[in-house]
Each structure stands twice: as C-alpha cells, then as structure tokens.
Coordinates of C-alpha atoms in Angstrom, one line a residue:
Chain A
M66 CA 99.5 105.3 108.7
R67 CA 102.1 107.0 106.4
I68 CA 105.4 106.6 105.7
S69 CA 106.8 109.3 107.5
H70 CA 110.8 109.1 106.7
I71 CA 112.4 107.2 104.4
K72 CA 116.0 106.4 104.0
L73 CA 117.5 105.7 100.4
E74 CA 121.2 104.5 99.8
N75 CA 122.4 103.1 96.5
W76 CA 118.6 102.9 95.1
R77 CA 118.9 104.1 91.6
N78 CA 120.2 107.6 90.9
F79 CA 120.4 108.5 94.4
R80 CA 123.5 107.6 96.5
L81 CA 122.0 108.9 99.6
V82 CA 118.4 110.0 100.8
D83 CA 117.4 110.8 104.2
V84 CA 114.2 113.1 104.2
D85 CA 111.0 113.5 105.8
L86 CA 107.6 112.6 104.4
P87 CA 104.5 114.7 105.5
F88 CA 100.9 113.4 104.5
R89 CA 101.0 115.5 101.4
V90 CA 104.4 115.4 98.9
F91 CA 105.5 117.1 96.2
L92 CA 108.4 115.9 94.2
I93 CA 110.1 118.5 91.8
G94 CA 113.1 118.4 89.8
P95 CA 114.6 118.5 86.1
N96 CA 114.0 115.8 83.4
A97 CA 115.6 112.7 84.6
S98 CA 116.5 113.7 88.1
G99 CA 114.6 110.7 89.5
K100 CA 111.4 111.8 90.5
S101 CA 110.1 108.2 89.3
N102 CA 113.0 106.4 90.9
F103 CA 111.9 108.0 94.1
L104 CA 108.5 107.3 94.2
D105 CA 109.8 103.3 92.7
A106 CA 111.4 102.7 96.0
I107 CA 108.0 102.7 98.0
R108 CA 106.3 100.6 94.6
F109 CA 109.5 98.4 95.7
L110 CA 108.3 97.6 99.1
R111 CA 104.5 97.3 97.7
N112 CA 106.0 94.7 95.3
V113 CA 108.0 92.9 98.0
A114 CA 105.1 92.5 100.4
T115 CA 102.7 91.4 97.6
E116 CA 104.9 89.6 95.2
G117 CA 108.0 88.9 97.2
F118 CA 111.7 90.0 97.2
Q119 CA 112.8 88.1 94.2
R120 CA 110.4 89.2 92.0
A121 CA 110.3 92.5 93.2
V122 CA 114.3 92.7 91.5
K123 CA 113.4 90.9 88.9
L124 CA 110.6 93.3 87.9
R125 CA 113.1 95.9 87.9
G126 CA 115.9 94.5 85.6
G127 CA 118.1 92.9 88.5
V128 CA 120.0 94.3 91.2
S129 CA 122.5 95.8 88.7
K130 CA 119.7 98.3 87.0
I131 CA 118.8 99.3 90.8
R132 CA 122.0 100.0 92.2
C133 CA 123.4 103.6 91.6
L134 CA 125.6 103.9 89.3
A135 CA 127.4 105.9 91.8
A136 CA 128.0 103.4 94.2
R137 CA 131.4 101.8 94.6
K138 CA 133.0 98.6 94.8
K139 CA 129.0 97.1 94.4
P140 CA 127.9 97.9 98.0
D141 CA 124.3 96.9 99.2
I142 CA 121.1 98.4 98.7
V143 CA 118.9 100.2 101.0
I144 CA 115.6 101.0 101.8
E145 CA 114.4 102.2 105.1
V146 CA 110.7 103.7 106.2
C147 CA 109.6 104.7 109.3
L148 CA 105.5 104.3 109.5
S149 CA 103.9 106.6 111.4
N150 CA 100.1 107.0 112.7
S151 CA 98.5 110.5 112.6
K152 CA 98.9 110.8 116.4
K153 CA 102.0 111.9 117.9
D154 CA 103.2 109.0 120.1
S155 CA 105.7 107.6 118.5
N156 CA 105.9 104.6 120.4
N157 CA 103.7 103.2 118.0
D158 CA 105.4 103.9 114.7
W159 CA 107.3 101.0 112.8
T160 CA 110.8 101.1 111.0
Y161 CA 111.4 98.5 108.4
S162 CA 114.8 98.6 106.6
L163 CA 116.1 96.0 103.9
S164 CA 119.5 95.5 102.8
F165 CA 120.3 93.7 99.6
S166 CA 122.8 93.3 97.4
Q167 CA 123.5 90.3 94.6
D168 CA 125.2 87.1 94.9
N169 CA 127.8 85.6 92.3
N170 CA 125.4 84.3 89.9
S171 CA 123.7 88.2 89.8
R172 CA 120.7 86.4 91.8
P173 CA 119.4 89.0 94.4
I174 CA 120.3 88.0 98.4
L175 CA 119.1 89.8 101.2
K176 CA 122.0 91.1 103.3
S177 CA 119.7 92.1 106.3
E178 CA 116.0 93.3 107.1
K179 CA 114.9 94.6 110.7
V180 CA 111.6 95.5 111.9
E181 CA 110.9 97.9 115.1
K182 CA 108.5 98.8 117.0
G183 CA 108.5 102.1 118.9
R184 CA 112.3 101.2 120.7
E185 CA 111.2 97.5 120.5
T186 CA 113.2 95.1 118.2
I187 CA 110.7 92.8 116.6
L188 CA 112.8 91.4 113.8
T189 CA 116.5 91.3 113.2
R190 CA 117.8 89.2 110.2
P191 CA 120.0 87.5 109.4
D192 CA 119.4 85.4 112.6
E193 CA 120.6 81.9 114.0
E194 CA 118.6 80.1 111.1
D195 CA 119.5 82.4 107.9
K196 CA 123.1 82.1 109.1
K197 CA 122.8 77.9 108.9
D198 CA 120.8 78.0 105.9
V199 CA 121.6 80.9 103.3
L200 CA 118.8 80.3 100.9
R201 CA 116.9 82.1 103.5
M202 CA 118.1 85.1 102.8
S203 CA 116.6 85.1 99.2
Q204 CA 113.2 85.5 101.0
T205 CA 112.0 88.7 103.3
A206 CA 109.9 87.5 106.4
L207 CA 107.8 90.8 105.2
E208 CA 106.5 88.7 102.0
Q209 CA 106.1 85.5 104.1
I210 CA 102.6 85.4 105.9
N211 CA 104.4 82.7 108.6
A212 CA 107.3 84.8 109.7
N213 CA 105.4 88.4 109.1
L214 CA 103.0 87.9 112.2
A215 CA 104.2 89.9 114.9
F216 CA 104.6 92.8 112.0
R217 CA 101.5 91.9 109.7
P218 CA 100.4 95.5 109.7
I219 CA 103.4 97.0 107.8
A220 CA 103.2 94.0 105.2
Q221 CA 99.4 95.1 104.8
F222 CA 100.3 98.7 104.8
F223 CA 102.7 98.4 102.1
S224 CA 100.0 96.5 100.0
T225 CA 97.6 99.0 99.6
V226 CA 100.5 101.3 98.0
H227 CA 98.5 102.7 94.6
Y228 CA 100.6 104.2 91.9
L229 CA 98.9 106.3 89.1
H230 CA 100.3 107.5 85.7
L231 CA 96.9 107.3 83.7
V232 CA 97.5 106.5 80.1
P233 CA 94.1 108.0 78.0
Q234 CA 95.0 105.6 75.1
I235 CA 95.2 102.4 77.3
I236 CA 91.9 103.4 78.7
R237 CA 90.2 103.9 75.5
N238 CA 91.7 100.8 73.9
P239 CA 93.0 98.3 76.9
E240 CA 93.4 95.4 74.0
G241 CA 95.9 97.2 72.2
Y242 CA 98.6 97.7 74.7
A243 CA 100.3 95.0 76.9
I244 CA 102.8 96.4 79.5
P245 CA 104.0 94.5 82.4
S246 CA 104.5 96.7 85.0
P247 CA 105.8 96.9 88.7
G248 CA 103.0 97.0 91.4
G249 CA 99.1 96.6 90.0
D250 CA 97.8 98.8 86.8
P251 CA 99.7 102.0 86.6
Y252 CA 98.7 103.0 83.3
G253 CA 94.7 102.3 83.5
K254 CA 94.7 99.2 81.2
D255 CA 91.6 97.5 83.4
F256 CA 90.4 101.0 84.9
L257 CA 87.0 100.5 83.7
E258 CA 86.9 96.8 85.0
K259 CA 87.7 97.9 88.0
L260 CA 85.0 100.6 88.1
A261 CA 82.7 98.2 86.9
G262 CA 83.4 96.2 89.7
T263 CA 83.2 98.4 92.2
T264 CA 80.1 97.4 94.5
P265 CA 77.0 99.5 93.5
R266 CA 76.8 102.0 96.3
T267 CA 80.5 102.7 96.7
R268 CA 80.7 103.0 93.5
D269 CA 78.0 105.4 92.5
S270 CA 78.7 107.6 95.8
R271 CA 81.9 107.9 93.9
L272 CA 80.6 108.6 90.6
D273 CA 78.2 111.2 91.6
K274 CA 81.1 113.4 93.7
I275 CA 83.3 113.0 90.4
Q276 CA 80.8 114.3 88.3
Q277 CA 79.8 117.6 90.2
A278 CA 83.5 117.8 89.7
L279 CA 83.4 117.2 86.1
K280 CA 80.4 119.6 85.9
I281 CA 82.8 122.5 86.9
A282 CA 85.4 121.3 85.2
V283 CA 84.3 120.9 81.7
P284 CA 81.9 123.0 79.6
Q285 CA 78.9 121.5 78.7
F286 CA 79.2 117.8 80.6
S287 CA 75.8 117.1 82.3
K288 CA 76.6 113.5 83.5
F289 CA 78.1 110.1 82.9
E290 CA 77.1 106.4 83.9
I291 CA 78.5 102.9 83.4
T292 CA 77.3 100.7 80.9
K293 CA 77.8 97.5 79.3
D294 CA 78.0 96.7 75.4
A295 CA 76.9 93.3 74.0
R296 CA 80.0 91.6 75.1
G297 CA 79.5 92.5 78.6
V298 CA 82.8 95.1 78.6
P299 CA 82.4 97.9 80.6
H300 CA 82.4 101.5 79.5
L301 CA 81.7 104.9 80.6
A302 CA 79.2 107.1 78.6
A303 CA 79.4 111.1 79.6
Y304 CA 76.0 113.4 78.2
Y305 CA 77.0 116.5 77.0
E306 CA 74.2 119.3 77.3
H307 CA 73.2 120.0 73.4
W308 CA 71.1 121.9 71.7
R309 CA 68.8 119.0 70.5
P310 CA 66.1 117.5 73.4
H311 CA 68.2 114.7 74.3
D312 CA 71.8 115.2 75.5
A313 CA 74.4 113.9 73.5
Q314 CA 76.2 110.4 74.4
Q315 CA 79.9 109.6 74.3
L316 CA 81.9 106.8 75.1
E317 CA 85.0 106.7 76.6
D318 CA 87.1 106.1 73.2
Q319 CA 85.8 109.8 72.3
F320 CA 86.3 111.4 75.4
S321 CA 89.4 113.9 75.3
D322 CA 92.5 113.2 77.1
G323 CA 91.8 116.1 79.8
T324 CA 88.4 114.2 81.0
I325 CA 89.8 110.8 81.0
R326 CA 92.5 112.1 83.3
L327 CA 90.6 113.5 85.5
I328 CA 87.8 111.2 86.2
G329 CA 91.2 108.5 86.8
L330 CA 92.6 110.7 89.0
L331 CA 89.5 111.7 91.0
W332 CA 88.7 107.9 91.0
S333 CA 92.2 106.8 92.9
L334 CA 91.9 109.5 94.9
L335 CA 88.8 108.5 96.1
E336 CA 89.6 104.4 96.0
G337 CA 91.6 102.8 98.5
E338 CA 93.6 103.9 101.8
G339 CA 97.3 103.3 101.4
P340 CA 99.7 105.6 100.0
L341 CA 99.1 106.9 96.3
L342 CA 102.0 107.9 94.1
L343 CA 100.8 109.9 91.4
E344 CA 103.1 110.7 88.4
E345 CA 102.4 114.3 86.8
P346 CA 99.0 114.5 87.4
E347 CA 99.2 118.0 85.9
L348 CA 99.2 116.7 82.5
S349 CA 96.3 117.6 79.8
L350 CA 94.7 119.7 82.5
H351 CA 93.7 123.5 81.8
A352 CA 96.2 125.4 84.1
A353 CA 93.1 126.8 86.1
I354 CA 92.1 123.0 87.1
V355 CA 96.0 122.6 87.7
R356 CA 96.1 125.3 90.1
K357 CA 93.2 123.5 92.2
L358 CA 94.5 120.4 92.6
A359 CA 96.6 120.6 95.7
P360 CA 93.6 121.9 97.4
L361 CA 91.6 119.5 96.1
I362 CA 94.1 116.2 97.2
H363 CA 94.3 117.9 100.3
R364 CA 90.2 117.8 100.7
M365 CA 90.4 114.4 99.3
Q366 CA 93.0 113.2 101.8
R367 CA 90.6 114.0 104.6
L368 CA 87.5 112.0 103.7
K369 CA 89.4 109.1 104.4
K370 CA 87.4 107.6 107.5
G371 CA 90.6 105.8 108.6
G372 CA 92.5 109.5 109.1
Q373 CA 94.2 110.9 106.3
R374 CA 95.8 109.2 103.5
Q375 CA 99.4 110.2 102.1
V376 CA 99.5 111.6 98.5
L377 CA 103.3 111.8 97.0
V378 CA 102.9 113.7 93.7
S379 CA 105.6 113.8 91.2
T380 CA 105.6 117.3 88.9
H381 CA 106.9 119.9 86.2
S382 CA 103.9 122.1 87.5
V383 CA 104.6 125.9 88.5
E384 CA 101.0 126.3 88.4
L385 CA 100.2 123.4 90.7
L386 CA 102.5 124.7 93.5
M387 CA 101.4 128.4 92.9
D388 CA 98.3 127.5 95.7
P389 CA 99.5 129.5 98.7
G390 CA 98.3 126.5 101.0
V391 CA 101.6 124.5 99.7
G392 CA 103.9 124.4 101.8
G393 CA 108.1 124.2 101.4
E394 CA 108.3 121.4 104.0
E395 CA 106.4 119.3 101.5
T396 CA 108.1 119.9 98.5
L397 CA 111.1 118.1 97.7
L398 CA 113.9 119.5 95.5
L399 CA 115.8 116.6 93.5
T400 CA 119.0 118.1 92.4
P401 CA 121.1 116.2 90.2
G402 CA 124.6 116.3 90.6
S403 CA 127.5 114.8 88.5
E404 CA 127.2 111.3 90.2
S405 CA 123.7 111.3 91.9
T406 CA 120.8 113.2 92.5
K407 CA 120.1 115.0 96.1
V408 CA 117.0 115.5 97.7
H409 CA 116.2 118.4 100.0
S410 CA 113.0 119.5 101.8
A411 CA 112.4 123.0 99.9
A412 CA 111.9 124.5 103.1
G413 CA 115.4 123.1 104.2
V414 CA 117.0 125.6 101.3
D415 CA 117.2 128.6 103.3
D416 CA 117.2 130.8 100.2
I417 CA 113.9 129.1 99.4
L418 CA 112.7 129.4 103.0
K419 CA 113.5 133.3 103.3
L420 CA 111.7 133.8 100.1
L421 CA 108.6 131.4 101.2
E422 CA 108.4 133.9 104.3
Q423 CA 107.8 136.9 102.2
G424 CA 104.6 135.3 100.8
I425 CA 106.3 133.9 97.4
P426 CA 104.5 130.9 96.6
V427 CA 106.7 127.4 96.4
G428 CA 105.8 126.7 92.8
E429 CA 107.5 130.2 91.9
A430 CA 110.1 130.1 94.6
A431 CA 111.6 126.8 94.2
M432 CA 110.6 125.8 90.8
S433 CA 113.9 128.4 89.9
Y434 CA 116.0 126.0 91.2
T435 CA 115.0 122.7 88.7
E436 CA 116.0 124.8 85.8
T437 CA 119.3 123.3 84.4
K438 CA 122.1 125.6 83.6
N439 CA 122.2 125.5 80.1
M440 CA 118.2 125.6 79.4
H441 CA 118.5 128.6 77.0
Q442 CA 120.9 126.8 74.9
L443 CA 118.2 124.1 74.1
E444 CA 117.4 125.7 70.3
L445 CA 120.9 125.8 69.0
P446 CA 121.5 122.0 68.4
F447 CA 118.5 122.4 65.3
D448 CA 120.5 125.5 63.9
D449 CA 120.3 125.5 60.2
Chain B
M82 CA 139.1 141.8 95.6
T83 CA 138.8 138.0 96.0
E84 CA 136.3 136.8 98.1
Q85 CA 133.7 135.2 96.4
V86 CA 130.1 136.4 97.0
Y87 CA 126.4 134.4 96.4
I88 CA 123.8 136.2 94.7
Q89 CA 120.3 135.7 92.9
L90 CA 119.1 137.4 89.6
A91 CA 115.8 138.5 89.1
V92 CA 114.8 139.5 85.2
E93 CA 111.9 140.3 83.2
G94 CA 112.8 137.3 80.7
D95 CA 115.4 134.8 79.4
L96 CA 116.9 137.5 77.1
D97 CA 117.4 139.9 80.3
E98 CA 118.9 136.9 82.2
I99 CA 121.9 136.2 79.6
V100 CA 122.4 139.9 79.5
L101 CA 122.8 140.2 83.1
R102 CA 125.0 137.1 83.8
K103 CA 127.3 138.5 80.9
V104 CA 127.5 142.0 82.5
I105 CA 128.5 140.2 85.8
R106 CA 131.0 138.2 84.6
H107 CA 132.4 141.1 82.5
S108 CA 132.5 143.3 85.6
S109 CA 135.0 140.4 87.0
C110 CA 133.5 140.7 90.2
P111 CA 133.5 137.2 92.0
F112 CA 129.6 136.9 92.1
E113 CA 128.6 133.5 91.9
I114 CA 125.3 133.4 90.7
Y115 CA 123.2 130.9 92.7
V116 CA 119.6 130.9 91.0
C117 CA 117.8 133.4 88.3
H118 CA 114.1 134.1 89.4
G119 CA 111.4 136.3 87.7
K120 CA 110.6 135.6 83.6
K121 CA 107.3 136.5 83.5
G122 CA 107.7 140.0 82.4
K123 CA 108.0 143.5 83.7
G124 CA 104.7 143.5 85.8
F125 CA 105.3 140.4 87.4
L126 CA 109.2 142.0 88.7
R127 CA 107.3 144.9 90.5
K128 CA 104.7 142.9 91.8
R129 CA 107.5 140.6 93.9
I130 CA 110.8 143.0 94.1
L131 CA 110.0 144.1 97.3
Q132 CA 109.6 140.7 98.5
Y133 CA 112.9 139.5 97.3
A134 CA 114.6 142.8 98.9
N135 CA 112.8 141.8 102.2
A136 CA 114.1 138.4 101.7
A137 CA 117.6 139.4 101.1
E138 CA 117.6 141.6 103.8
K139 CA 116.5 138.9 106.1
G140 CA 119.2 136.7 105.2
A141 CA 118.8 135.4 101.8
K142 CA 121.8 135.8 99.3
P143 CA 121.6 139.2 97.8
F144 CA 119.8 140.1 94.7
I145 CA 120.5 142.1 91.5
V146 CA 117.4 142.9 89.7
L147 CA 117.5 144.0 86.3
T148 CA 114.2 146.0 84.4
D149 CA 113.7 148.1 81.2
L150 CA 112.7 151.7 81.9
D151 CA 110.6 151.3 78.9
M152 CA 108.1 154.5 78.0
Q153 CA 108.9 156.1 81.7
E154 CA 110.6 159.1 82.0
C155 CA 113.7 158.4 83.5
A156 CA 115.5 155.8 85.4
P157 CA 115.7 157.1 89.2
L158 CA 111.9 157.6 89.2
L159 CA 111.0 154.2 88.5
V160 CA 114.0 153.2 91.1
G161 CA 112.3 155.1 93.4
E162 CA 108.7 153.7 92.6
W163 CA 109.8 150.6 93.2
L164 CA 112.0 150.6 96.2
P165 CA 110.4 153.3 98.5
S166 CA 113.4 152.6 100.8
D167 CA 116.7 151.8 100.5
Y168 CA 118.0 148.1 100.2
K169 CA 121.1 147.5 101.1
R170 CA 121.2 143.5 99.6
L171 CA 119.3 144.5 96.7
L172 CA 120.6 146.5 93.5
L173 CA 118.1 147.1 90.9
R174 CA 119.1 148.5 87.5
V175 CA 117.4 149.6 84.7
A176 CA 118.3 149.3 81.2
V177 CA 117.7 152.6 78.6
R178 CA 115.2 152.0 77.1
E179 CA 115.2 148.4 76.5
V180 CA 118.0 146.1 77.2
E181 CA 118.2 145.9 72.9
A182 CA 119.6 149.5 73.3
W183 CA 122.6 147.9 75.2
L184 CA 122.9 145.3 72.6
M185 CA 122.7 147.9 69.7
A186 CA 125.5 150.1 71.3
D187 CA 128.0 147.3 70.3
R188 CA 127.3 148.7 66.3
D189 CA 130.4 146.7 64.8
N190 CA 129.7 143.0 66.1
L191 CA 125.9 143.4 65.9
A192 CA 126.0 144.9 62.6
R193 CA 128.2 141.8 61.4
F194 CA 126.2 139.3 63.3
L195 CA 122.6 140.0 61.6
G196 CA 124.6 140.8 58.3
I197 CA 123.9 144.4 57.4
T198 CA 125.6 147.5 56.9
R199 CA 126.5 149.1 60.8
S200 CA 125.1 152.9 60.1
I201 CA 121.6 151.1 59.8
I202 CA 122.0 150.8 63.6
P203 CA 121.3 153.9 65.4
Q204 CA 124.3 155.7 67.0
N205 CA 122.9 156.4 70.4
P206 CA 120.7 153.5 70.9
E207 CA 119.4 155.1 74.5
D208 CA 117.8 157.9 72.7
V209 CA 115.7 155.4 70.8
E210 CA 112.3 155.4 71.9
N211 CA 111.4 151.6 71.0
P212 CA 114.6 149.7 71.1
K213 CA 113.3 146.6 70.4
Q214 CA 111.4 147.7 67.1
V215 CA 114.3 149.5 66.0
L216 CA 116.3 146.3 66.6
I217 CA 113.6 144.1 64.8
N218 CA 114.0 146.8 61.5
C219 CA 117.5 146.2 61.4
A220 CA 117.2 142.3 61.0
R221 CA 114.5 143.2 58.3
R222 CA 117.5 144.1 56.0
S223 CA 119.7 141.2 56.9
R224 CA 121.5 139.3 54.3
T225 CA 122.3 136.2 56.5
R226 CA 120.2 133.5 56.2
G227 CA 117.9 132.8 59.2
I228 CA 118.4 135.9 60.9
H229 CA 115.4 137.6 59.2
D230 CA 113.4 134.4 59.5
D231 CA 114.4 134.3 63.2
I232 CA 114.1 137.9 64.6
V233 CA 111.4 139.5 62.3
P234 CA 107.6 139.0 63.2
Y235 CA 105.9 136.9 60.5
P236 CA 103.4 139.4 58.2
E237 CA 100.0 139.2 59.8
T238 CA 101.1 137.7 63.2
T239 CA 99.9 139.5 66.2
S240 CA 103.0 138.7 67.9
R241 CA 105.8 141.8 68.0
I242 CA 108.8 139.6 67.8
G243 CA 110.1 136.9 65.4
K244 CA 109.5 133.1 66.6
N245 CA 113.2 132.9 67.5
Y246 CA 113.7 136.2 68.5
N247 CA 115.1 135.4 71.7
G248 CA 117.3 132.6 71.1
R249 CA 119.2 134.5 68.1
L250 CA 120.0 137.7 70.0
I251 CA 121.1 135.4 73.2
E252 CA 123.5 133.5 70.3
F253 CA 124.4 137.4 69.9
V254 CA 125.0 138.2 73.2
E255 CA 126.8 134.8 74.5
G256 CA 129.1 134.9 71.4
Y257 CA 129.6 138.2 70.0
W258 CA 128.8 141.0 72.1
S259 CA 131.5 143.4 73.7
I260 CA 130.1 144.9 76.5
E261 CA 133.4 147.0 76.8
D262 CA 132.5 148.8 73.0
A263 CA 128.8 148.7 74.4
R264 CA 129.0 150.8 77.3
Q265 CA 130.5 153.8 75.0
K266 CA 127.8 154.5 73.7
A267 CA 125.1 152.8 76.4
P268 CA 125.4 155.2 79.3
S269 CA 122.9 153.0 81.6
L270 CA 125.4 149.8 81.0
D271 CA 128.3 151.8 82.1
R272 CA 126.2 152.8 85.2
A273 CA 125.1 149.4 85.8
L274 CA 128.8 148.0 85.5
K275 CA 130.0 150.6 88.1
S276 CA 127.0 149.9 90.4
I277 CA 127.6 146.4 90.4
H278 CA 131.5 147.1 91.4
H279 CA 130.4 149.2 94.4
F280 CA 127.4 146.4 95.0
Y281 CA 130.2 143.8 95.8
D282 CA 132.4 146.4 97.2
A283 CA 129.8 147.1 99.8
L284 CA 128.7 143.4 100.5
S285 CA 132.3 142.5 100.7
K286 CA 132.8 144.8 103.2
R287 CA 130.2 143.9 105.1
C288 CA 130.7 140.0 105.3

C-alpha cells in the first residue's frame, strides 16, 4: 500500500496542498519552504494512529503551532490521504480524512473524521453519539482498537511510517543526547540497539548487503560486524584493509559521518515495509554516491515482498536528481509565496516539462526554480 | 510595446546572469524573466543549447542565452556552430571576448568603483584578448580597501580570480554600471541590446 494522494489545508506553511504521490517522491524547494513540514503531515498520521490525536498535536506544540499563519479566522486544519494498493483496482482504495481545531481552552478538538473504502463510506464523524458527548471528539476512531475494527488496515499502515534524519554524532554517543521527537527514533539514538535486536538471520542478511555496498563506496573497507562491549552495549566494528597482516578495526565512534549515514540509510531502506520518509539523504556523501541514490532507492523499494515500498525524500541535491531515471512526476516543487507555500509536481509545470522532454534531467530542469530571487546578494551583509 | 513576454535565461555563470538581467531591464522591453538556467560554465551551455532551443520551439518560454566569445575568431562563427539552424524562440548573444569587456566599457564608473585612474582601463575593451585578466590587473592597482583583496587572486593560488570576484563585480553591475556609457565602447553589447529589441518585437507580434 502507498499514500497515492495527499490533501492538506492550513497545515504549517501550506494553505492548500493537493498532490498525487507515486512510489518514489523527491521534495525540492528553497530553505524553509516546508519540505520537512510536508513530511511531518505523514508523521502526524503515524503519531495519531500509534499514540493518539492529543499526543500527536502536543508533540508539535499545539494547534496554534500547526495551523498555517496564512489561515484566516482560525479555520480547521485538514489532512486527507488516499491509500492505494499497487493494483489498479480503485475499489480497494482507502480514503482517510481528519479535520481539527482547538476549543476555547486551546485543547485540540476534532471537527470531522471520515473513512471511505472505494465508494463505500465506512465512518463519518461527528455521528449521533459524538453530538451527545462532546468529549468524544477529543479522540480519533483511528487510534482506538474498539472503534477502528472496520478500517484496521489503515491504522496498521500508518503505524509503519518511518522517518529518518540520522545524526552521526548521536549514533556515536547516544547517551549524550536526549531529544524528544515525534514518531520513533529519527536521529538514530537507539540505532545500534535496534540493529543488535534484530533476529540474527535477518540482521546478517541485511548487513551482508550493506557490507557489499560499503565495499564499493568506502575505500579500503573490508567488512563489519556487531560486537558487544563488557557492559553489553552493542557496537558496530568495521575492518579496513591495511598493510599489516590483520585488518585494522574501528568502532562506530571512529567511523566517518559518511560511513555512518550510508549504513543508516541502507539499513532503513532494508528495514520495514511502510512509507519511509528520508531527510536529505545526500548529507556527508560523496557526489558519486549521491548520483546513485535515486536508482538505489528504486532497487531497494522493489526488494519488498509485500509489494513496492513508498519512499519520500527531501533534498537540496542537484546530483541526486541528475539520474535520468528520475521523473518529473516524482518530483514535487515547493514554491514559497508571500503567505504560504505551493506544491506542484515538476511535470505539472509546463516549462519544466518541455525541458524534461528534451532529455534534460530533473535536477537541472527543476532545481533552477528553487533558487531564491536575490541569492547573489548573500555575501553583501558581510561587507566591511 | 506594452505586452509582457515571459522568457527564460541561460548563462555561463552568476556574473553573466546579473549582467544579462540588467541589459534586458535596460532594453525596456517588457520581458518578465521566469528562471535562469545553466551557470555551469561554457561547455555545459554549449551542450544544452539545442535542447533549450527545441523546448522553446515546442512551446516552452523563449530563451535568451549569453555566452563569451573567448578565443574564438568571431561571434557569427560561434553562433553558427552552436545553432546550425535558425531558432525563432531562442536568442543567442555573444560578449566579445568576455562579459568583463562590457563592464570595462564603462570606464568612468568602473575606475571610480575600483579606485583607480581612468587611464588604466583600456579604451577599446573588445580588442583586449583576455578581458578578465586585464580587469584583475586593473584591480591590482586599486586604492579602495577590499577591492584588491576580493578581485585579485592570492599569490600562489591556482585560482585565476580572487575569492569574491563575482560578488564584487555583481555589486558593480547592480549599483554602478551604466549600460548607456558601456554600449558606446562595446559594439557587441550595443548589438545585443538591439537584437533584444528585435527579439521582443518578433515574439510579441507572433503572440
């Protein structure tokens, strides 16, 4: 299953978003255009499904932090997603929509919640009971096992959303950081724990694949394995070819940022089935590797037994989108306006499409549109 | 001449973009610049130009492209090599021999900006073989703080220009460069302005 369409109203810096999402999506736009906020709408659904609506809003600092500043007169925040199976039969597609606001005491309150399957309506709220008991509107049906029986697959699907923004420093020194974050462990705090906790067979098969990739990407790299120190804390040990008879060993605290990020990226692509949200996977990686990321993501999406896995990537990298296999329809262009950001598929912008039709890669045809107008004046404030 | 025409640009680098934008603005043709492509050097522009031209022929917004002549013999030869046939929706203009010659063609303002005497700047900059180098040599004699430091390459560096070469010259182009003065001494700039007018007329008639 994948999120085939998303509609947002008044979500963070978007007044209105209404776009299709293929299996692989690249989000591009200037700094602070809302790439992470776009991904956060999907993380929000995960939080609602796993931790509940109240907690999901609280994690983001309340309704007023979530609501778009361009919104007038405190209207509702709306998230609507269409979920499709890879087959073309739309009768099995799900639509889930949620709208909410806050009451007079700034408490988050649902305005509506709807579920459809094909053309059949499964749930419409507020229903009669909600009208009798207003408190019911402080929780979604999605988060309640008693109430979501008829659409359990949606709740399960949302709970498989995984967000990744690995920070090498945190992997090296997990005790040193305590960062609360909505939706699991995006920064890699217990990455090594998770790795060590995987069943040995699965783990070894994954590590073997990653090892082969690292041999290509990292000079002198020969192999790595999971070890535990005297306190039972897991470590990644890598071996490098060396002029000495035995390879030189390094633990993760000595790995380079690029090595750690590549391991984390590949692991997260291999782990899990649900939508994977990747923030700037190009960070710390050599340009030649970055150019390979788009096809690599594609190949790893196809490895999944239960059908293709959806991957959404935010990026600033022209290199990443220079792969000729990246389509304009896979690329969402975020354009900040005076009040809110607009989101278009790059293939939907006629002038970009015409360049793509001439064989110019997306990275080049669309990236020029993400430059801000006065970029060349960046040095001026620092004049003597 | 009031009908607005949207266009796209393609150039070699940041400085060229700012120069071309200012030249188009100065032409007072109501062009609205949609986006600027390229900025990866001359070889890249050459590689892409037919694709831009074909995209424009097929309905993408028209292109204005600016490149340097460099050491090639003459501009018509370069244009003929880059665009073997005629494209009505792409205008390729060539700066003789580099866009820096267009900047040096406004001697008074450039001398003031660089803090040098006017006579150091060549009178006929389009006859100069390596305008970038000549401009840097002018900046070497600057009395203005920061100019030398920004424009002139450090001794022993492999870079041919200073560390904020583009930034400084962009500042000049945006704030001080007089195109009216420059076109008197830079014939290729004068021709570029005229052909931008023709380009606009041809496009707006066809709309």
